[in-house]
Tab-separated table of C-alpha atoms in Angstrom:
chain	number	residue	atom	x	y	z
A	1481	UNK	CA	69.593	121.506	73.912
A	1482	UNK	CA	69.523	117.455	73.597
A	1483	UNK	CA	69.693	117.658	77.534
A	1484	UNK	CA	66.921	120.071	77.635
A	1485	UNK	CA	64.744	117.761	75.723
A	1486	UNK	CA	65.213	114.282	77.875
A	1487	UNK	CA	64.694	116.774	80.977
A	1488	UNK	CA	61.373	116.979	79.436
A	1489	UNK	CA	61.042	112.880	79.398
A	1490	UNK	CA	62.411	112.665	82.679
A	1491	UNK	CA	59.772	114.825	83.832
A	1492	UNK	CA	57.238	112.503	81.693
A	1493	UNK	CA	58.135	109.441	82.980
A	1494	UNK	CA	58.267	110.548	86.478
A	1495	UNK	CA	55.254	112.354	86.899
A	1496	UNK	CA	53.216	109.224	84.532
A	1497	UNK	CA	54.592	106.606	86.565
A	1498	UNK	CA	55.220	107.475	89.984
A	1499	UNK	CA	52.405	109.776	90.281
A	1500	UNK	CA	49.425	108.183	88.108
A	1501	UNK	CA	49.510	111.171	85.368
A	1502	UNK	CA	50.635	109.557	83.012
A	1503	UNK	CA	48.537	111.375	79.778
A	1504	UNK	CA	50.290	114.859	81.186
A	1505	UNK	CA	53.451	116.163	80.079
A	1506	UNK	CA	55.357	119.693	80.746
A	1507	UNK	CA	54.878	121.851	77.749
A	1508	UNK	CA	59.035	123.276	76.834
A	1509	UNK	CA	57.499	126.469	78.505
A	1510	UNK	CA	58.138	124.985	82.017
A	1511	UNK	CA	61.603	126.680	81.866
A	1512	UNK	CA	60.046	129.874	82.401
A	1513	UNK	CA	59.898	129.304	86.076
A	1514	UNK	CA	60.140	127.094	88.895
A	1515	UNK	CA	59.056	123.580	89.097
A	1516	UNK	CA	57.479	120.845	91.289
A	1517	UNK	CA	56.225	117.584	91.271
A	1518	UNK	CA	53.490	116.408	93.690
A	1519	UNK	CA	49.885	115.450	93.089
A	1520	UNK	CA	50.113	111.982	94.712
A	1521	UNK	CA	52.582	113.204	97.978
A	1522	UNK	CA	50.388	116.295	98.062
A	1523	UNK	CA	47.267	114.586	98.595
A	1524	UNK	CA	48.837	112.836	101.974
A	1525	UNK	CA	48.273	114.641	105.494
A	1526	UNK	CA	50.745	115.405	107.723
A	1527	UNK	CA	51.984	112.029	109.835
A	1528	UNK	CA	50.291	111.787	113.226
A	1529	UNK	CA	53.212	111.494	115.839
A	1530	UNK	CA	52.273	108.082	116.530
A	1531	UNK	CA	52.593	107.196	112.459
A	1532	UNK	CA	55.906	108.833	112.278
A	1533	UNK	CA	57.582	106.540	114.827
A	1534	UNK	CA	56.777	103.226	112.194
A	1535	UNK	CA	57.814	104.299	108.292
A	1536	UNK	CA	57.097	101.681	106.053
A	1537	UNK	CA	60.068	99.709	104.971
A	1538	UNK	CA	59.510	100.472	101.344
A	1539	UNK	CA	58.561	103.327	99.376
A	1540	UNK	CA	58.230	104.467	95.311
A	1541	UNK	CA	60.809	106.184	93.841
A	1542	UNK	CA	62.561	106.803	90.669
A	1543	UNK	CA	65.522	105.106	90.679
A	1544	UNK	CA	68.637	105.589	88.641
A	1545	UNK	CA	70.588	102.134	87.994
A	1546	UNK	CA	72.921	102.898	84.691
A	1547	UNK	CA	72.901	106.449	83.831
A	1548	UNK	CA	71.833	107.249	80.515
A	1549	UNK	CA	68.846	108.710	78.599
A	1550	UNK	CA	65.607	109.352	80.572
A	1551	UNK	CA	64.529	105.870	79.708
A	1552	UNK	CA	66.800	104.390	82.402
A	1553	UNK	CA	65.080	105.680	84.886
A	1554	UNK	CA	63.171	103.563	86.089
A	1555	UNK	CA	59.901	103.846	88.835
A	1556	UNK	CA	60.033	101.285	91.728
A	1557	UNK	CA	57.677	100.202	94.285
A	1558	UNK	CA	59.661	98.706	97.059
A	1559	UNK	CA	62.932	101.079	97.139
A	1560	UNK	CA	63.905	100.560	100.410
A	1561	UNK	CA	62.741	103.632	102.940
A	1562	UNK	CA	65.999	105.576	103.703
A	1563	UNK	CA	66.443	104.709	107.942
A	1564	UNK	CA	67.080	107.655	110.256
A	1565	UNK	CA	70.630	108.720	111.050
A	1566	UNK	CA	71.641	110.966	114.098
A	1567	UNK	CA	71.385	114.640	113.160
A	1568	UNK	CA	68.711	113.683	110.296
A	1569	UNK	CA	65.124	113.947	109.643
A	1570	UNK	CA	62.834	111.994	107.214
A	1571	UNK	CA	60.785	114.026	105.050
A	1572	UNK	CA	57.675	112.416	103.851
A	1573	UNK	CA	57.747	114.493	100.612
A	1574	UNK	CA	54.788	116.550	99.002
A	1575	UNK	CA	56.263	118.125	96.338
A	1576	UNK	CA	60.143	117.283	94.741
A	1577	UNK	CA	61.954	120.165	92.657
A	1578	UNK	CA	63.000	119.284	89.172
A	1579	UNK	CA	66.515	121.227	88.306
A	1580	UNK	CA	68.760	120.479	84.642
A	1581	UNK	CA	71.446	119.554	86.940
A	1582	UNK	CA	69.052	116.466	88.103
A	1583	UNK	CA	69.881	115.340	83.892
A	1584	UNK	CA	73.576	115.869	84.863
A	1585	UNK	CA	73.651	113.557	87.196
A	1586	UNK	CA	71.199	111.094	85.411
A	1587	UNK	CA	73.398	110.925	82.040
A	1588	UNK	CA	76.514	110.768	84.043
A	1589	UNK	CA	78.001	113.992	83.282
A	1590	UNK	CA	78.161	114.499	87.309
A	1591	UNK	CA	79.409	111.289	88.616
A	1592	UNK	CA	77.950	109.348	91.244
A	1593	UNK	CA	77.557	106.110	92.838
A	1594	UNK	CA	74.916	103.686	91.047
A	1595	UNK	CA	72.095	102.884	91.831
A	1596	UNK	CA	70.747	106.441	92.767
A	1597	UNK	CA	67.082	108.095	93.652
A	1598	UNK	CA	66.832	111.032	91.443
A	1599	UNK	CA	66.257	114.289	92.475
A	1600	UNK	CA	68.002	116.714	94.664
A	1601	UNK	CA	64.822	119.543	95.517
A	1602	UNK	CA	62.239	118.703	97.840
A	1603	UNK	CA	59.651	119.533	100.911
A	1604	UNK	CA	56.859	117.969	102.694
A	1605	UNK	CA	56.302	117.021	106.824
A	1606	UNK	CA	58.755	116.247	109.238
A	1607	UNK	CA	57.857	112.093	109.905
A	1608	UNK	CA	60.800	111.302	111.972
A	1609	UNK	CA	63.898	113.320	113.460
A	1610	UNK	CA	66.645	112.956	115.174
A	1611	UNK	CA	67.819	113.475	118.761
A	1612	UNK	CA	69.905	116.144	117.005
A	1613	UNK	CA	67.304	117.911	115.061
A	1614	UNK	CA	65.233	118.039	118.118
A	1615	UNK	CA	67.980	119.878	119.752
A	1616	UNK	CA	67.580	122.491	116.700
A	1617	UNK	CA	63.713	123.464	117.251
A	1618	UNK	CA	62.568	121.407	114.584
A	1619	UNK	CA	59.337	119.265	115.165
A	1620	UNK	CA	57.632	116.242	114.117
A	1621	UNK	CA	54.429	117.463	111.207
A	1622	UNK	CA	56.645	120.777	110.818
A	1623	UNK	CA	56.566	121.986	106.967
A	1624	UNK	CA	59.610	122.487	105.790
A	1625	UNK	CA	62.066	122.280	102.682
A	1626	UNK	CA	65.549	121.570	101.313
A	1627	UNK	CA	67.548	121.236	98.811
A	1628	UNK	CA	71.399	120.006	97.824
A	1629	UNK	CA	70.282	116.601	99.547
A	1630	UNK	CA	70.217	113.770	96.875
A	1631	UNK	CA	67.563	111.338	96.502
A	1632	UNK	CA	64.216	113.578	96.659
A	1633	UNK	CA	62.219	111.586	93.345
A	1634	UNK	CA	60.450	109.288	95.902
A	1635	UNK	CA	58.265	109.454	98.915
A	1636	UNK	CA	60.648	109.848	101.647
A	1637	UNK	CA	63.917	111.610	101.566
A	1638	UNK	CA	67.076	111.596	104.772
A	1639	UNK	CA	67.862	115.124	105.512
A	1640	UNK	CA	70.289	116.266	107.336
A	1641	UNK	CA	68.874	118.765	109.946
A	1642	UNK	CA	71.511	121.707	109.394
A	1643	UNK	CA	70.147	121.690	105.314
A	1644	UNK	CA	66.261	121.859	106.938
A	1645	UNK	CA	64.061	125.166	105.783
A	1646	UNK	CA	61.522	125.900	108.007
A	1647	UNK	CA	58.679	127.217	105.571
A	1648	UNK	CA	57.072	130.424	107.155
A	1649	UNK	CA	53.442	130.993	107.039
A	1650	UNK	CA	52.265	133.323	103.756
A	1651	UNK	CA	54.755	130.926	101.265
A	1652	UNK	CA	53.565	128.014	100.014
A	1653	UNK	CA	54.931	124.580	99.971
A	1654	UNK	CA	55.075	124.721	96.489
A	1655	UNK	CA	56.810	127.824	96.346
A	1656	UNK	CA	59.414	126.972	98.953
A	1657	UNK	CA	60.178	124.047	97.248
A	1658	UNK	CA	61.019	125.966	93.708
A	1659	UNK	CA	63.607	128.317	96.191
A	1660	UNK	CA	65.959	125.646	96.986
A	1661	UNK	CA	68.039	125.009	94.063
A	1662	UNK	CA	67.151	128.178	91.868
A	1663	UNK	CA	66.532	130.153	94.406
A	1664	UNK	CA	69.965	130.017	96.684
A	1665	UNK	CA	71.746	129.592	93.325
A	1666	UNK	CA	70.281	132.523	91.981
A	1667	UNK	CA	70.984	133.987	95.476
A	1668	UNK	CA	74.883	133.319	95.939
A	1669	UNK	CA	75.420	133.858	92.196
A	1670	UNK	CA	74.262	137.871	92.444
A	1671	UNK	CA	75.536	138.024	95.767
A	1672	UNK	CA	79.176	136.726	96.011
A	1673	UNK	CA	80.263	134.230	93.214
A	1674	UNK	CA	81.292	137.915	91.748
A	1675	UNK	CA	83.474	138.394	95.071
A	1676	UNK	CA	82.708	141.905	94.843
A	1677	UNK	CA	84.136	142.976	91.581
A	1678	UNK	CA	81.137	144.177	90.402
A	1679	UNK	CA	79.207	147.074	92.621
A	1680	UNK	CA	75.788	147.969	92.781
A	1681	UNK	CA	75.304	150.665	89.403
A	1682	UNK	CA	77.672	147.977	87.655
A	1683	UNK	CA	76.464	146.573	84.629
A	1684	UNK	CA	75.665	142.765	84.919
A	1685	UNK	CA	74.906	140.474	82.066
A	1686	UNK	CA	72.537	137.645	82.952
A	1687	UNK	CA	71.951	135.034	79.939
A	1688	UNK	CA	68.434	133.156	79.779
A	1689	UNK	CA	66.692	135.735	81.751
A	1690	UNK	CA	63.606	134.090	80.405
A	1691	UNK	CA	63.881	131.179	82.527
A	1692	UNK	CA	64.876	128.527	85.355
A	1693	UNK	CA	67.996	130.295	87.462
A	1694	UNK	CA	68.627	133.660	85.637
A	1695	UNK	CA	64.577	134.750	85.628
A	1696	UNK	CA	65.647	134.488	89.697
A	1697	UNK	CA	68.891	136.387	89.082
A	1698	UNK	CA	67.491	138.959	87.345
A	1699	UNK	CA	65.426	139.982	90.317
A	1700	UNK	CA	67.403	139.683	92.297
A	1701	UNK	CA	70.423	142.016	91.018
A	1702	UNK	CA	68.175	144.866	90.235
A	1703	UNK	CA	67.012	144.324	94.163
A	1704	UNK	CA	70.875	144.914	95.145
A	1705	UNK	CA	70.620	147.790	93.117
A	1706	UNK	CA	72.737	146.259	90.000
A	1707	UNK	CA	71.915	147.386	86.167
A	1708	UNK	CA	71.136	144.358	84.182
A	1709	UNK	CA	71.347	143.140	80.798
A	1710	UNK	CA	69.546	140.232	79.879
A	1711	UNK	CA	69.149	137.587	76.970
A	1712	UNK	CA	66.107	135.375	76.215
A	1713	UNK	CA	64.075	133.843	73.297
A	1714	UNK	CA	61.281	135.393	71.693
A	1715	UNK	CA	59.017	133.034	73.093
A	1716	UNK	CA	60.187	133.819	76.521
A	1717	UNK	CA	60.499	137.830	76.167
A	1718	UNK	CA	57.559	138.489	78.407
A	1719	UNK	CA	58.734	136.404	81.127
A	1720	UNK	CA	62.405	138.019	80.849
A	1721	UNK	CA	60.588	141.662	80.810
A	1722	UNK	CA	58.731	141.213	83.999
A	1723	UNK	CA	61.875	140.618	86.099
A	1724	UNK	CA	62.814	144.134	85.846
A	1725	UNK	CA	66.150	143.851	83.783
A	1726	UNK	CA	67.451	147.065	82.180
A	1727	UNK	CA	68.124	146.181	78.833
A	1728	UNK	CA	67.061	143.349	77.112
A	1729	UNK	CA	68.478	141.294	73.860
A	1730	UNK	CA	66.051	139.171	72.052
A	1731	UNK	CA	67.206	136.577	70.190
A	1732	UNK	CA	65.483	134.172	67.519
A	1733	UNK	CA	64.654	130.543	68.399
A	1734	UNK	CA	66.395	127.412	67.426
A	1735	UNK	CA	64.010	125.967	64.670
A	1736	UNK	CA	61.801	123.227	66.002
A	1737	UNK	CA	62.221	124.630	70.339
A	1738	UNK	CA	62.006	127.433	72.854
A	1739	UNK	CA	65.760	127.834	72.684
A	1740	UNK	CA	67.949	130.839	72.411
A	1741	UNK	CA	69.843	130.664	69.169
A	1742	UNK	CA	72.481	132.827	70.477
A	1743	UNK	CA	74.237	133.323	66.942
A	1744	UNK	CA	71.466	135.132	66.032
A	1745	UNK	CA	72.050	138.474	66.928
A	1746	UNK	CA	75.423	139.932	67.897
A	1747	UNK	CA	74.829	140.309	71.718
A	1748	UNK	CA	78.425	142.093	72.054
A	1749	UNK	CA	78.183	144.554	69.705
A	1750	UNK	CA	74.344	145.196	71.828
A	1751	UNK	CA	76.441	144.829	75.231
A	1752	UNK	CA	79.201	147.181	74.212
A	1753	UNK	CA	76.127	149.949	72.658
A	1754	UNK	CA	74.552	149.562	76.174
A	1755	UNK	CA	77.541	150.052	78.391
A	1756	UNK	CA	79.156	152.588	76.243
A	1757	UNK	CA	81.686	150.566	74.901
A	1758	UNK	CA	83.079	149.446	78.320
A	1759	UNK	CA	81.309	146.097	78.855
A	1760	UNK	CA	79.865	144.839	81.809
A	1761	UNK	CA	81.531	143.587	85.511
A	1762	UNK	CA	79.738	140.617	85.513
A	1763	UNK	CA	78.471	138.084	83.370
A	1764	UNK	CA	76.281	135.220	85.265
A	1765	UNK	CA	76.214	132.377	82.249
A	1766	UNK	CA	74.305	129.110	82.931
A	1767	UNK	CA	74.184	128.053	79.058
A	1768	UNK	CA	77.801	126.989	78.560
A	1769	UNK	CA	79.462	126.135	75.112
A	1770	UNK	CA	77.160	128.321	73.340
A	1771	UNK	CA	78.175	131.706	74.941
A	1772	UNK	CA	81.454	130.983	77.045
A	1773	UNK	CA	82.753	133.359	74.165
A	1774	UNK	CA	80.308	135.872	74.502
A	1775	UNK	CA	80.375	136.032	77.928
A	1776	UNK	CA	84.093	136.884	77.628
A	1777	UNK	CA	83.929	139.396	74.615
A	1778	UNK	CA	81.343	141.306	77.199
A	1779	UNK	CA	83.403	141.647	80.354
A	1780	UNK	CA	85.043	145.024	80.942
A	1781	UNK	CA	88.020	145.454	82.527
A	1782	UNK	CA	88.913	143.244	85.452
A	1783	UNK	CA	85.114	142.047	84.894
A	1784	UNK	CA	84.421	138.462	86.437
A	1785	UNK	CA	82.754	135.688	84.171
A	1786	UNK	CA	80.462	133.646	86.180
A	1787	UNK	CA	80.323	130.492	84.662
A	1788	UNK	CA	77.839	127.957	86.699
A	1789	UNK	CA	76.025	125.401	83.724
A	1790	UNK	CA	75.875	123.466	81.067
A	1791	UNK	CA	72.419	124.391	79.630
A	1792	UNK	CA	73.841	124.263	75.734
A	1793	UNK	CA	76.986	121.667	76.558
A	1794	UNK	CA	80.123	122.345	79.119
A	1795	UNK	CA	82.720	125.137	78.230
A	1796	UNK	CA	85.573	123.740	76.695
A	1797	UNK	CA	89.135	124.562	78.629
A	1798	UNK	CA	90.568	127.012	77.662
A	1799	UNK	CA	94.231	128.595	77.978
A	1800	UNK	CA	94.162	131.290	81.380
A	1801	UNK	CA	95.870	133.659	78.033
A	1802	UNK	CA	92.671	134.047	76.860
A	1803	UNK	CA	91.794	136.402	79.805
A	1804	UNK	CA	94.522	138.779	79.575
A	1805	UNK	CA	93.035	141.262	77.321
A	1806	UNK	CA	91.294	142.836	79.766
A	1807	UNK	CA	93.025	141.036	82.855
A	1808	UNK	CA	89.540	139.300	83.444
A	1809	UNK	CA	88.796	136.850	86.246
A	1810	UNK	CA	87.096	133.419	85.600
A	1811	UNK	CA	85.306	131.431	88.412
A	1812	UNK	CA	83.243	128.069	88.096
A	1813	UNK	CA	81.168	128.200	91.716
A	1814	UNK	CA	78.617	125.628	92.908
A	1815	UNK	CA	76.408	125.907	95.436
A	1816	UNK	CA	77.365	123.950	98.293
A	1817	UNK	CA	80.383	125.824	98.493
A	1818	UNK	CA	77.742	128.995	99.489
A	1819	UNK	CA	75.542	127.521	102.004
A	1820	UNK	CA	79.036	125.673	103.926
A	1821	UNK	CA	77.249	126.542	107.504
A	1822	UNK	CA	73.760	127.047	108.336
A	1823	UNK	CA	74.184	130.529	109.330
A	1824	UNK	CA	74.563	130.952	105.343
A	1825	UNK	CA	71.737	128.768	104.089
A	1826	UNK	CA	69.549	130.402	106.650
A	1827	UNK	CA	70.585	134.048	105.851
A	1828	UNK	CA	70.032	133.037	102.324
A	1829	UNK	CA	66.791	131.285	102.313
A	1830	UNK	CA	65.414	134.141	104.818
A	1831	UNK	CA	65.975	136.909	101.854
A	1832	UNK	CA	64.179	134.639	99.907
A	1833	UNK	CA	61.217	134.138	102.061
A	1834	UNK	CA	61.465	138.017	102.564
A	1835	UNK	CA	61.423	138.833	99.536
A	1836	UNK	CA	58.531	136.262	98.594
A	1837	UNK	CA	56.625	137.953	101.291
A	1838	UNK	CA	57.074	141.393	100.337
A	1839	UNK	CA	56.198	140.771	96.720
A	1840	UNK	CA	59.895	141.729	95.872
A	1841	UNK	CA	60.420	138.512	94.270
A	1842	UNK	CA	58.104	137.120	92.027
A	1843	UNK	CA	57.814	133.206	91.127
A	1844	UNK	CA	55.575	131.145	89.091
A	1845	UNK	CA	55.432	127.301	89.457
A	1846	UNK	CA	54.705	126.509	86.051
A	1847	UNK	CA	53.196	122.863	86.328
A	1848	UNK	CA	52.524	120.431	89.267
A	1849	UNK	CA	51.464	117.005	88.616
């Protein structure tokens, strides 16, 4: 929950500095849904051919020196412009995604090599591409989007081609943006990180379907035909409602925040009333050390626990005994290990867009600045 509330000044900052807003900030109901940064980037036009050939040397971007709180991030002016590889394209960014796992990396939970742009999300124009990416269909000016790519809290971004999304005509920018991270995650996690264990007509518990990731899973598993359980807050119970789930347990608030006090209601106990006393197949858990437990308690037999954040703190580890009551299977996924070739991010991101486009899927960008 501590991590939840610097996301919030990491947003703040960001969006003050870099982007001249600096009297807004997020209210804690931007977890409902998607997000995206962009008034400044969005107000640019897309790079004449001839402009794309010269980017400037330096750009702004919010840059990560010694990870920490969100105070040491830090806005600079003359970051120097990332240079154009073979089988890259430079994005000249419109909007960039904020994700929690951006305040992983930032505290230093998820390692990596200082100093570092922030960010991870992002979309915009094509100003410069490769030989390579040529060779692929894509164009300079094209929209497009992508995500898994670090450094996306500035004005120009690397990418390599194979990660480039196209963004079809009747989704906007905006929108395409919030699918990258969320979206695919939300994607693989109903999908596959289950391998199968649980069929459509299972039972699947999805925790915090209120917001960010699981509001996104819970679509999309009652699309593949699954039956869902979900948990939210009471603030949020409108928002977890309108993705469709089955069954739904409330829970009371953490005094003081939008949070899920999960100790507040006995979601077993619900879980087991729900399925009959035979738990569920899969449990898709993105809050961590304050429902590993839970999760566990919930699975039927040979049910999977889907483990993939740290919303409330990691899970501890545990001893492999611990699963043997009901000979249940544990898996920790991430997404770059479901989008490996770009026959799989494309099949992905085009049931996204699909979906989008049918009204299927429904997603709100809470707040761009």
């Amino acid at each position: 929950r501590g991590v939840a509330a610097s996301r919030l000044a990491d947003i703040g900052a960001f969006a003050g500095l870099l982007f001249s807003t600096a009297s807004t900030m997020l209210r804690h109901g931007l977890v409902r849904g998607a997000r995206a940064l962009g008034t400044a980037l969005r107000s640019h036009k897309p790079f004449s051919s001839a402009a794309a050939e010269g980017l400037p040397a330096t750009m702004r971007a919010a840059v990560i020196r010694e990870t920490g709180p969100a105070e040491v991030m830090k806005i600079e002016k003359d970051y120097p412009t990332p240079e154009l590889k073979p089988g890259q394209v430079i994005v000249r960014n419109q909007y960039a995604g904020i994700n929690f796992i951006d305040t992983y990396h930032r505290s230093g939970l998820y390692a990596r090599d200082l100093p570092f742009v922030g960010g991870q999300e992002g979309g915009g124009y094509i100003a410069a591409l490769s030989e390579e990416a040529k060779k692929m269909g894509l164009q300079l000016n094209q929209t497009v989007a992508y995500s898994s790519v670090f450094q996306t809290y500035s004005e120009y971004s690397a990418v390599p081609a194979a990660k480039v999304l196209p963004v079809p005509d009747g989704v906007p920018l905006d929108t395409a943006v919030a699918c990258g991270v969320q979206g695919l995650t939300a994607h693989y996690l109903t999908h596959d990180a289950h391998a199968g264990l649980a069929k459509p007509g299972d039972w699947m518990l999805i925790h915090g379907t209120g917001s960010g990731t699981c509001q996104w899973a819970a679509q999309m598993a009652k699309i593949q035909g699954f039956k869902v359980i979900g948990t939210c807050s009471k603030s949020k119970e409108d928002a977890a409602r309108a993705t469709g789930v089955d069954e739904l347990v409330v829970l009371d608030e953490v005094p003081g925040t939008s949070y899920e006090d999960y100790m507040s209601k006995d979601i077993t106990a619900e879980v087991m009333r729900i399925t009959g006393g035979e738990g569920v197949k899969a449990v898709i858990d993105g809050i961590g050390l304050a429902t590993w437990e839970i999760s566990l308690e919930c699975l039927a037999r040979r049910g999977i626990f889907v483990s993939f954040g740290n919303a409330s703190g990691a899970v501890p580890a545990f001893p492999p005994l611990k699963l043997i009551g009901k000979s249940a299977f544990l898996t920790r996924p991430k997404l770059n290990d479901y989008t490996v070739t770009r026959d799989e991010l494309l099949r992905r991101a085009n049931d996204i867009f699909g979906w989008l486009k049918s009204g299927q899927l429904k997603v709100a960008v809470d707040k761009a600045f």
